[in-house]
PDB file of C-alpha atoms in Angstrom:
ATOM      1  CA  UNK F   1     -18.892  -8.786 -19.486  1.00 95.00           C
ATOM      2  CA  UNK F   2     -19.281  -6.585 -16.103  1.00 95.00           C
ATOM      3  CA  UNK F   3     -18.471  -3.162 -15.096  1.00 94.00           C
ATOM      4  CA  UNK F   4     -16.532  -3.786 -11.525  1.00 90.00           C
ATOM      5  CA  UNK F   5     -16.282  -0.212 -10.883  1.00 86.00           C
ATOM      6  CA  UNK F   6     -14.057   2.757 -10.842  1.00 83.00           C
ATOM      7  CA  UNK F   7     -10.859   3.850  -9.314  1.00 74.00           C
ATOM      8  CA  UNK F   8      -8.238   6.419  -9.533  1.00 71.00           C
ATOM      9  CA  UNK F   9      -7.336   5.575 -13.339  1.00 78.00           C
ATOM     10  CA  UNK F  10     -10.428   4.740 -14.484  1.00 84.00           C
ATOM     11  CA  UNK F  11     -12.651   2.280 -14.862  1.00 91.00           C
ATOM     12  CA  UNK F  12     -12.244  -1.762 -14.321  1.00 92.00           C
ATOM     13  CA  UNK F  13     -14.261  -4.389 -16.474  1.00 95.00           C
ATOM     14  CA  UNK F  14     -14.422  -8.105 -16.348  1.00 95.00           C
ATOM     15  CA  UNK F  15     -13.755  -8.981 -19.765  1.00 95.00           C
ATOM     16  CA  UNK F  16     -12.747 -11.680 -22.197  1.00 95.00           C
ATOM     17  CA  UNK F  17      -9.517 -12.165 -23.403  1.00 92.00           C
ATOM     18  CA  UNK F  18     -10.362 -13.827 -26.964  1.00 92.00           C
ATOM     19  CA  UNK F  19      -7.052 -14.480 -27.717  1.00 88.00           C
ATOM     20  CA  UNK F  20      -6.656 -16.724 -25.030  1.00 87.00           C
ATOM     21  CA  UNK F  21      -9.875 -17.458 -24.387  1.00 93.00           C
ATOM     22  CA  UNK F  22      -9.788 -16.524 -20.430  1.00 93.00           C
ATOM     23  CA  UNK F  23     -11.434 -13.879 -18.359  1.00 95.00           C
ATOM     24  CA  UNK F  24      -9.383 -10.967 -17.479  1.00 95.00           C
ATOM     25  CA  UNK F  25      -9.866  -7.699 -15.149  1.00 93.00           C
ATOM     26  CA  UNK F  26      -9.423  -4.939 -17.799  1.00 93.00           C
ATOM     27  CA  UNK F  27      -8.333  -1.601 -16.430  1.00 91.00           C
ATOM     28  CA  UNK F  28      -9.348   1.023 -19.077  1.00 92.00           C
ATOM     29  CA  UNK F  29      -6.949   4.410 -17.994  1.00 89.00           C
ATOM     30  CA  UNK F  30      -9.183   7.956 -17.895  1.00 86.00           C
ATOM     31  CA  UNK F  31      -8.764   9.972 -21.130  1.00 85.00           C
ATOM     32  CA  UNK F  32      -6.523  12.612 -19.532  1.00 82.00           C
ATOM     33  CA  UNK F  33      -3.829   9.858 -18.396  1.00 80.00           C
ATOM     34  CA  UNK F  34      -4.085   8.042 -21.894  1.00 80.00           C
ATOM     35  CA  UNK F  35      -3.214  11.551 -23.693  1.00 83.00           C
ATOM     36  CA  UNK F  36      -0.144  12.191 -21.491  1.00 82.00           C
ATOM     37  CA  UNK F  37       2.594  10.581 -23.547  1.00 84.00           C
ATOM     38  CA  UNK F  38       4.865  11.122 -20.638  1.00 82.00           C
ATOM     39  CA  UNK F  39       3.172   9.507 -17.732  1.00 80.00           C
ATOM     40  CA  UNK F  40       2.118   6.432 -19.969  1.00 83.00           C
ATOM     41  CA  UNK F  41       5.881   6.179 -20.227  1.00 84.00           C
ATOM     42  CA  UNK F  42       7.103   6.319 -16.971  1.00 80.00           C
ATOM     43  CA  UNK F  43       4.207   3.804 -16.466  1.00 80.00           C
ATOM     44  CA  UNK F  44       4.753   1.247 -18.677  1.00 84.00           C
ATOM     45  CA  UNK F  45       8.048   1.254 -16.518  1.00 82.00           C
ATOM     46  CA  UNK F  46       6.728   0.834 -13.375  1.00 79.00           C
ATOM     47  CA  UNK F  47       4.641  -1.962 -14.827  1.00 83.00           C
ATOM     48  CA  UNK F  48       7.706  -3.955 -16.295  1.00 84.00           C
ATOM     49  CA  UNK F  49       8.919  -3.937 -12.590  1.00 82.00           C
ATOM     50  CA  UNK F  50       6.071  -4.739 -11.105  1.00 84.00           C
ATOM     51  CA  UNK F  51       5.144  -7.918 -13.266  1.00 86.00           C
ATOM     52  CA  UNK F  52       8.246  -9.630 -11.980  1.00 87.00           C
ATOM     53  CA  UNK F  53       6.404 -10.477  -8.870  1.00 89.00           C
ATOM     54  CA  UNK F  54       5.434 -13.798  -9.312  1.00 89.00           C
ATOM     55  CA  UNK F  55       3.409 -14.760  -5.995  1.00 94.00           C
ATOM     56  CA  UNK F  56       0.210 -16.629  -5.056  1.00 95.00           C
ATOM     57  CA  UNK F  57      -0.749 -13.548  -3.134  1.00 96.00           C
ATOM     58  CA  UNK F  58       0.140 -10.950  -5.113  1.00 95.00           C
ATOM     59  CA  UNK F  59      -2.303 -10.532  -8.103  1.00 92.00           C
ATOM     60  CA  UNK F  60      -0.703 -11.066 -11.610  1.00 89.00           C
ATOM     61  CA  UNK F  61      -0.224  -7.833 -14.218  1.00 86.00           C
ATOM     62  CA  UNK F  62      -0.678  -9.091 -17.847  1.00 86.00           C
ATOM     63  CA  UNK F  63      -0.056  -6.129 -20.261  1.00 84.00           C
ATOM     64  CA  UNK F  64      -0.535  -2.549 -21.030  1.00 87.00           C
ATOM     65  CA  UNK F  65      -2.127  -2.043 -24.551  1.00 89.00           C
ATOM     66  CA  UNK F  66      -3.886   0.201 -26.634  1.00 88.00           C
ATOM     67  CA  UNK F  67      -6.558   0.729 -28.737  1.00 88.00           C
ATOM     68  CA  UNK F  68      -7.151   2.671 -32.195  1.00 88.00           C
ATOM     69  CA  UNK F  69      -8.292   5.427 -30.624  1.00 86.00           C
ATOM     70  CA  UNK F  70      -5.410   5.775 -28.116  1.00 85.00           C
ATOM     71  CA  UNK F  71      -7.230   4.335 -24.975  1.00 88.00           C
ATOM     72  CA  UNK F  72      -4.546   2.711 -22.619  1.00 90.00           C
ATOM     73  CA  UNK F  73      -5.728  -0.505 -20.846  1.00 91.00           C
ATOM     74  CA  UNK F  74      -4.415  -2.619 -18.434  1.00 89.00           C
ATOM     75  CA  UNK F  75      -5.291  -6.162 -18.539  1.00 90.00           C
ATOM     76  CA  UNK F  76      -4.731  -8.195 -14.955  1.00 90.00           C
ATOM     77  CA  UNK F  77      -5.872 -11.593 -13.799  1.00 91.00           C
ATOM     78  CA  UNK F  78      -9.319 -11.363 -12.700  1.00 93.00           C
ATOM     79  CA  UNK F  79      -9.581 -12.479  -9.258  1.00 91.00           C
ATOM     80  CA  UNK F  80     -13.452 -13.831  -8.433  1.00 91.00           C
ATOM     81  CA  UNK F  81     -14.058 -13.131  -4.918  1.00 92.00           C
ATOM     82  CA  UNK F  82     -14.988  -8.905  -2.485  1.00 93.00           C
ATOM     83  CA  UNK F  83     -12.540  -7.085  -1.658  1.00 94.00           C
ATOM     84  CA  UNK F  84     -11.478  -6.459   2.270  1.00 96.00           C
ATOM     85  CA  UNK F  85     -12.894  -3.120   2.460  1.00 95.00           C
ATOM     86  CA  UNK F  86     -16.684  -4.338   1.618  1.00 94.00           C
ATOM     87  CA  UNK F  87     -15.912  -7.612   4.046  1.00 96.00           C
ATOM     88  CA  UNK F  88     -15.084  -5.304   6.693  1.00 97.00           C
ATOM     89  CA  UNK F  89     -17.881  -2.872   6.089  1.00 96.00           C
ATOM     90  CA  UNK F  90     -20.624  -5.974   5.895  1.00 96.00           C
ATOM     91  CA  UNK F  91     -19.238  -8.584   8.501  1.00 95.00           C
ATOM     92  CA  UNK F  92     -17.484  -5.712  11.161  1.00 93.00           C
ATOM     93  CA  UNK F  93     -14.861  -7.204  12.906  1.00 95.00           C
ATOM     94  CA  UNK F  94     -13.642 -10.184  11.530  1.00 97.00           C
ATOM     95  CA  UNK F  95     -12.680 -12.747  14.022  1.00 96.00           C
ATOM     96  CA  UNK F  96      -9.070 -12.978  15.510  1.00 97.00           C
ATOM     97  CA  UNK F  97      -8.212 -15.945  13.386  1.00 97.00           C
ATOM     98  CA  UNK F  98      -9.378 -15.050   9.827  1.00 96.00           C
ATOM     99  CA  UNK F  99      -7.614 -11.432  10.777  1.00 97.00           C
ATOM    100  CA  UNK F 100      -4.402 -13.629  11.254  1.00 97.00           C
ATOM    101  CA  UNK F 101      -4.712 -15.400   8.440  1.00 97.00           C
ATOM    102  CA  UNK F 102      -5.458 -12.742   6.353  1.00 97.00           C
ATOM    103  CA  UNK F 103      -2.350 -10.332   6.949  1.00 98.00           C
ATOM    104  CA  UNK F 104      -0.373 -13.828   6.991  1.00 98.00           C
ATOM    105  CA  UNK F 105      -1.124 -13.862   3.163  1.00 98.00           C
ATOM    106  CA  UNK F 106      -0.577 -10.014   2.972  1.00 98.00           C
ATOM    107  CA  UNK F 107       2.572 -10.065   4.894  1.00 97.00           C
ATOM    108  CA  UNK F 108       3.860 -13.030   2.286  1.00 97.00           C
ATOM    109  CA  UNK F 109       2.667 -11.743  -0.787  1.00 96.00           C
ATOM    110  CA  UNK F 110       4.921  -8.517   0.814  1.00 96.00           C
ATOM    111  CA  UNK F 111       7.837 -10.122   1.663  1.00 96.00           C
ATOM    112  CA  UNK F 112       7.997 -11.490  -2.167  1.00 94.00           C
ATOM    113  CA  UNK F 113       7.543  -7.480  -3.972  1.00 92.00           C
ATOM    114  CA  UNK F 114       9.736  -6.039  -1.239  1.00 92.00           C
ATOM    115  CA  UNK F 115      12.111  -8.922  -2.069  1.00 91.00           C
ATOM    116  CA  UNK F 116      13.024  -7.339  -5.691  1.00 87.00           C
ATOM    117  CA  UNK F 117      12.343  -3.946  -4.252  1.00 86.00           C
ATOM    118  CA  UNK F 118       8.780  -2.683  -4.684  1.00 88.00           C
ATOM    119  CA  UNK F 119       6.839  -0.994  -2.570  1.00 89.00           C
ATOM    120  CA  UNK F 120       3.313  -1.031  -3.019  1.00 90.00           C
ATOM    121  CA  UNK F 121       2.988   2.815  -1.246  1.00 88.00           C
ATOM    122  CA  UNK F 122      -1.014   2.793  -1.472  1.00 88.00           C
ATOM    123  CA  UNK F 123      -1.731  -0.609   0.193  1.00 94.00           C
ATOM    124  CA  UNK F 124      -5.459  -0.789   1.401  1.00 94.00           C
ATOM    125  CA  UNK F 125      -8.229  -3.044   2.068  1.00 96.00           C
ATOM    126  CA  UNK F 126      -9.881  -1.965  -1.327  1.00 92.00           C
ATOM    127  CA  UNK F 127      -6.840  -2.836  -2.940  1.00 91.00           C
ATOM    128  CA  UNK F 128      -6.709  -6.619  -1.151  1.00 96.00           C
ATOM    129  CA  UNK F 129      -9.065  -8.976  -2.502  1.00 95.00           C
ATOM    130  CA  UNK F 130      -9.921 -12.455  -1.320  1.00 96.00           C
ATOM    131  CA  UNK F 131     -11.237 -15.578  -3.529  1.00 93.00           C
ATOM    132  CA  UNK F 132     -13.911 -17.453  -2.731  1.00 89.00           C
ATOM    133  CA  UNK F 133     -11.488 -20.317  -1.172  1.00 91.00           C
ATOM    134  CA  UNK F 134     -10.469 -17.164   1.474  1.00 90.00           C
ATOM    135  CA  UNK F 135      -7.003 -16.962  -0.662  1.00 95.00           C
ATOM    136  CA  UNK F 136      -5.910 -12.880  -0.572  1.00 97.00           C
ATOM    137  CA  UNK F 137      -4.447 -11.420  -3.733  1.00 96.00           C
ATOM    138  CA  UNK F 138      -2.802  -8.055  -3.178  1.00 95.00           C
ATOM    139  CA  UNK F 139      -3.748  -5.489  -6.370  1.00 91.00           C
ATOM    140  CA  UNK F 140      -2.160  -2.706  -8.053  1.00 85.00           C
ATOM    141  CA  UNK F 141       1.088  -3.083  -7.577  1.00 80.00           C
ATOM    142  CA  UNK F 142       3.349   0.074  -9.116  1.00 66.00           C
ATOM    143  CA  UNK F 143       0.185   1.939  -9.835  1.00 67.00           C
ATOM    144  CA  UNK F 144       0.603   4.535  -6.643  1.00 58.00           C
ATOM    145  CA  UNK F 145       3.732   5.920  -7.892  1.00 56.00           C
ATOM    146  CA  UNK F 146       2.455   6.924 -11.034  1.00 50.00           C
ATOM    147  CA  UNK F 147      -0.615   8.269 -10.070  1.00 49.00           C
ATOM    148  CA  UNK F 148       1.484  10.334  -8.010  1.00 48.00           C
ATOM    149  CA  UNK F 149       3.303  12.063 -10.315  1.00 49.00           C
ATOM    150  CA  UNK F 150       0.392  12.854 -12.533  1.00 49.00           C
ATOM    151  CA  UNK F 151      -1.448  14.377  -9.363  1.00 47.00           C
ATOM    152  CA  UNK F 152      -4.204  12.433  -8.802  1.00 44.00           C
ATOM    153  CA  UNK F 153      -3.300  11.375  -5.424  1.00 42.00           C
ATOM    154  CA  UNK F 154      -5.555  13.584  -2.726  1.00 40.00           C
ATOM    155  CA  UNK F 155      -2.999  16.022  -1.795  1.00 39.00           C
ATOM    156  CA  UNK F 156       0.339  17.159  -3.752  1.00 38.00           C
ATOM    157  CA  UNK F 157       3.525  14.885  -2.785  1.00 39.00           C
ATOM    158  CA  UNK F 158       0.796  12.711  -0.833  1.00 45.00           C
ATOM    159  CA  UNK F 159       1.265   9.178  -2.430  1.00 53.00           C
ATOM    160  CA  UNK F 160      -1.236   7.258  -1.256  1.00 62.00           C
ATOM    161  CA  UNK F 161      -4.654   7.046   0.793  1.00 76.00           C
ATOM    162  CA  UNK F 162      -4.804   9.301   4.260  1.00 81.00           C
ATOM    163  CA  UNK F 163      -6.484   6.881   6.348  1.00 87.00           C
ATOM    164  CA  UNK F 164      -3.581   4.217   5.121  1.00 91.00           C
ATOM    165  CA  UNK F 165      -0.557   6.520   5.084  1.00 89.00           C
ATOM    166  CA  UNK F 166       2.550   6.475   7.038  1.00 92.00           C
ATOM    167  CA  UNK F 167       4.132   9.347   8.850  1.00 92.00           C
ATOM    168  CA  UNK F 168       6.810   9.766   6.717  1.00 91.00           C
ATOM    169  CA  UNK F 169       4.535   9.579   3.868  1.00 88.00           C
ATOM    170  CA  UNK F 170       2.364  11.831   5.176  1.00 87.00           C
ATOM    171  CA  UNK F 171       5.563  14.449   5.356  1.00 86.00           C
ATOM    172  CA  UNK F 172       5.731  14.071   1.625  1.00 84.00           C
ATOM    173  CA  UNK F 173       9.456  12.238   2.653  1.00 85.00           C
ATOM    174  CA  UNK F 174      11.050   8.700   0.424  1.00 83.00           C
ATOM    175  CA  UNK F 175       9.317   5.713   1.391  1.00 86.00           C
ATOM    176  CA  UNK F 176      10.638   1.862   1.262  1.00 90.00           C
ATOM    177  CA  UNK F 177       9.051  -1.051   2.432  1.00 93.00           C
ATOM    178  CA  UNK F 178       8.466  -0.382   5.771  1.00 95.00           C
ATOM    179  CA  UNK F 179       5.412   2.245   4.792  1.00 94.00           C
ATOM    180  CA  UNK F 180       3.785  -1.204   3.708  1.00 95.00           C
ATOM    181  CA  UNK F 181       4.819  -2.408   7.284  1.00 97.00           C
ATOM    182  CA  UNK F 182       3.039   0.799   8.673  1.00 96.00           C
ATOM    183  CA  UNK F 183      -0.400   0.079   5.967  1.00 96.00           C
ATOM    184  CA  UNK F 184      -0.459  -3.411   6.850  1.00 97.00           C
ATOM    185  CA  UNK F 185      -0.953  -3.002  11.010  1.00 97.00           C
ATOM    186  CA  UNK F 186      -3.864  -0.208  10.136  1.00 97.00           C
ATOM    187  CA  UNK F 187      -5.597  -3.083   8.030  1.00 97.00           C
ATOM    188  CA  UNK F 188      -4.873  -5.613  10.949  1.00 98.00           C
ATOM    189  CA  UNK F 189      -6.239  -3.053  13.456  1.00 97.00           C
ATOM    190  CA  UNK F 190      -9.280  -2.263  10.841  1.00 97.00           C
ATOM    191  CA  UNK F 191      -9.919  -6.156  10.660  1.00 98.00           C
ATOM    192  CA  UNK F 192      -9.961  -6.606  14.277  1.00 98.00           C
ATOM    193  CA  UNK F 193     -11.823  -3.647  15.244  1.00 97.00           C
ATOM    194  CA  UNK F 194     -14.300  -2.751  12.399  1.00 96.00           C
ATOM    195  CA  UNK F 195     -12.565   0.624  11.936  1.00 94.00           C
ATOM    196  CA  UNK F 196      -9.506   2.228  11.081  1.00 94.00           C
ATOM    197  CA  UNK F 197      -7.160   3.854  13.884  1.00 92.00           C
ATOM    198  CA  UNK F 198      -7.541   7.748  12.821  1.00 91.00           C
ATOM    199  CA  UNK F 199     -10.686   9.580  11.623  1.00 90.00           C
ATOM    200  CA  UNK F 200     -11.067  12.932  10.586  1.00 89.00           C
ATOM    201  CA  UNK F 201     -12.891  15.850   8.348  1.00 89.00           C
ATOM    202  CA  UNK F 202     -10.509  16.243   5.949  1.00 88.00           C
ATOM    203  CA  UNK F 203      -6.922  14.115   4.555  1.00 85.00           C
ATOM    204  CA  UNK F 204      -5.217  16.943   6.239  1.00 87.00           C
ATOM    205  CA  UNK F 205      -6.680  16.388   9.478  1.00 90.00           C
ATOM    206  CA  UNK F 206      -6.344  12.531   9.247  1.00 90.00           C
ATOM    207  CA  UNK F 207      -2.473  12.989   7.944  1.00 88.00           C
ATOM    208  CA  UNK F 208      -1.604  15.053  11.052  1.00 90.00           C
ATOM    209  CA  UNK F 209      -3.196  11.982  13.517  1.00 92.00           C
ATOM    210  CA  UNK F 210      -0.329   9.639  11.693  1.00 92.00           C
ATOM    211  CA  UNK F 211       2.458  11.993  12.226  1.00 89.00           C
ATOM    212  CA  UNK F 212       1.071  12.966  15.667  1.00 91.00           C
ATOM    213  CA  UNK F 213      -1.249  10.879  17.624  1.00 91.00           C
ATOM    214  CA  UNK F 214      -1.084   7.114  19.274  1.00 89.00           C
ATOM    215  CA  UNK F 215      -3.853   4.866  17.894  1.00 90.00           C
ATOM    216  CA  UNK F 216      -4.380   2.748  21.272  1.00 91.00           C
ATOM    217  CA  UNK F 217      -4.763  -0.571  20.835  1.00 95.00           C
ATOM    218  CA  UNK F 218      -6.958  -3.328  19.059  1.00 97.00           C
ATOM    219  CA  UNK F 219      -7.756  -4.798  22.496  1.00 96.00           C
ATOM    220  CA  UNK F 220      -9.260  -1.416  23.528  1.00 96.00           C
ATOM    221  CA  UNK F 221     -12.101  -1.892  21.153  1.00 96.00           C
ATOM    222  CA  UNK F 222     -12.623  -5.915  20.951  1.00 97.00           C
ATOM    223  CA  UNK F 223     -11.420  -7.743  23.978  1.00 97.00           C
ATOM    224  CA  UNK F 224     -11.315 -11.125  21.599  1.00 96.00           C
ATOM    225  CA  UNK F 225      -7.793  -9.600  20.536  1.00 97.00           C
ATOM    226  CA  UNK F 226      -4.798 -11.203  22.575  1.00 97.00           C
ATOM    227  CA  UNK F 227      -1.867  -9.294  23.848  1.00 97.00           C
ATOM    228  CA  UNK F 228       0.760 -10.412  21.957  1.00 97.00           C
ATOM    229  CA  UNK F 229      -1.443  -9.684  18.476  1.00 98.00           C
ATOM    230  CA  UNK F 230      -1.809  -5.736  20.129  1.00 97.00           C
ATOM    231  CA  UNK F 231       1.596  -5.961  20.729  1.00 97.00           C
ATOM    232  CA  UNK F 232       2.191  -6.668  16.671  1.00 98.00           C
ATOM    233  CA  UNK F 233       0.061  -4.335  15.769  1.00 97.00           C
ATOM    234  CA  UNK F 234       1.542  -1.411  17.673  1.00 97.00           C
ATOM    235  CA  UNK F 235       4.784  -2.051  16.346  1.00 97.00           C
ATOM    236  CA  UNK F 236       3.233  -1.970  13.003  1.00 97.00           C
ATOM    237  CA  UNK F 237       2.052   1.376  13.539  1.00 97.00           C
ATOM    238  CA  UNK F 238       5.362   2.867  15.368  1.00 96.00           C
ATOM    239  CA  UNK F 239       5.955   6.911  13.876  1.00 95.00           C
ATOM    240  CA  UNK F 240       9.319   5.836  13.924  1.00 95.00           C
ATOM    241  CA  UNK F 241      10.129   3.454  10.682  1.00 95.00           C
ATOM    242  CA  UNK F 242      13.265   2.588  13.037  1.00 97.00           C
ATOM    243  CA  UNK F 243      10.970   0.719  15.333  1.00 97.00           C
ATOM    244  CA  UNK F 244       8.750  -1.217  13.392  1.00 97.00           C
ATOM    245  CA  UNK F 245       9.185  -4.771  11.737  1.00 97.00           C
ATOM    246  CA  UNK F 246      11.757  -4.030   9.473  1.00 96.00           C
ATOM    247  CA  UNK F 247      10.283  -6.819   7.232  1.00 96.00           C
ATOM    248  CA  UNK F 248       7.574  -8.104   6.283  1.00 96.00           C
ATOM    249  CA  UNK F 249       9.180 -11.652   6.651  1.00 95.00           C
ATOM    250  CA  UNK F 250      10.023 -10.709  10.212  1.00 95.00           C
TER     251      UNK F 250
END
């Protein structure tokens, strides 16, 4: 019906299912993936796992298919609504409240994946979309893994997006769920400020700011943000995993 645009894998349609007569987001996976027997294995894996989560916020997988010509495609619900990224880039700041109420949805639709043990590892505002009732739905779920292993990612044993990464991720080290802790205060301090924490020339540059430098807080840029929401997202963004909300319930 609609070409939504690319990504990583390859390009997303809005589509209809005939079968059961509902619109769907179809992900159709770049040639080069399709063809690697391997990584369409280790996929289909991560995608098994990652359908278990069942959550209002978190937006649902359907299958992984194929065509006769050996095309992979994903097909996902198909959530009507922009994505954070383009909010943030056409509104600014957001105000303190929607901010709040946004991560509140993040943080739950977290708490539920990180409940059965996934990690989303590539959480961003172009992977968050909100509905036209304001309702968030967190996407691609066990995609980042993957991609990772087939190199796509920016920079070898990088999983994920620089300007979104955690130290330890940067450092090419294990993550768990408290990466996504780390992801979600740069998208709170994005939403209150207009702009992420660390800039820089290059995903080198910006990887070295998240192992090395303090991001000052929200308040510093928009004096509509209260202490005790800087306070949050500091301890979001703490190098040390060790100090940050352990949870995403907490």
């Amino acid at each position: 019906i609609e070409d939504l645009g690319k990504g990583g894998m390859g390009r997303v349609y809005k589509a209809l299912d005939q079968e059961i007569n509902e619109i769907v987001a179809l992900k159709v996976l770049r040639p080069e993936i399709s063809e690697d027997a391997e990584f369409i294995r280790r996929f289909r894996n991560e995608l098994k796992l990652a359908r278990r989560i069942s959550h209002k916020n978190v937006c649902g997988l359907y299958h992984l298919s194929r065509d006769e010509n050996n095309t992979h495609y994903i097909t996902m619900e198909f959530v009507p609504g922009e994505d954070l990224k383009s909010l943030i880039r056409r509104v600014g700041q957001l105000t303190v409240s929607k901010a709040v109420a946004i991560a509140r949805q993040i943080c739950a639709g977290l708490a539920e994946a990180h409940k059965i043990g996934i990690v989303h590892r590539d959480l961003k505002p172009q992977n968050i979309m909100i509905d036209h009732q304001g309702d968030v739905r967190i996407m691609d779920f066990g995609l980042a893994l993957s991609l990772a292993s087939k190199g796509i990612t920016e920079a070898p044993m990088m999983i994920g997006t620089p300007a979104y990464m955690s130290p330890e991720q940067c450092d090419g080290k294990e993550v768990d769920s408290r990466a996504d802790i780390y992801a979600l205060g740069l998208i709170l301090f994005e939403m209150l400020t207009g702009r992420v924490p660390f800039e820089g020339d290059s995903p080198l540059a910006v990887a070295m700011k998240h192992r090395t430098q303090y991001p000052g807080s929200p308040g510093e840029i928009n004096p509509h943000v209260p202490e005790s929401l800087n306070r949050v997202v500091l301890r979001c963004l703490e190098k040390d995993k060790e100090k940050r909300y352990q949870s995403a319930d907490e």
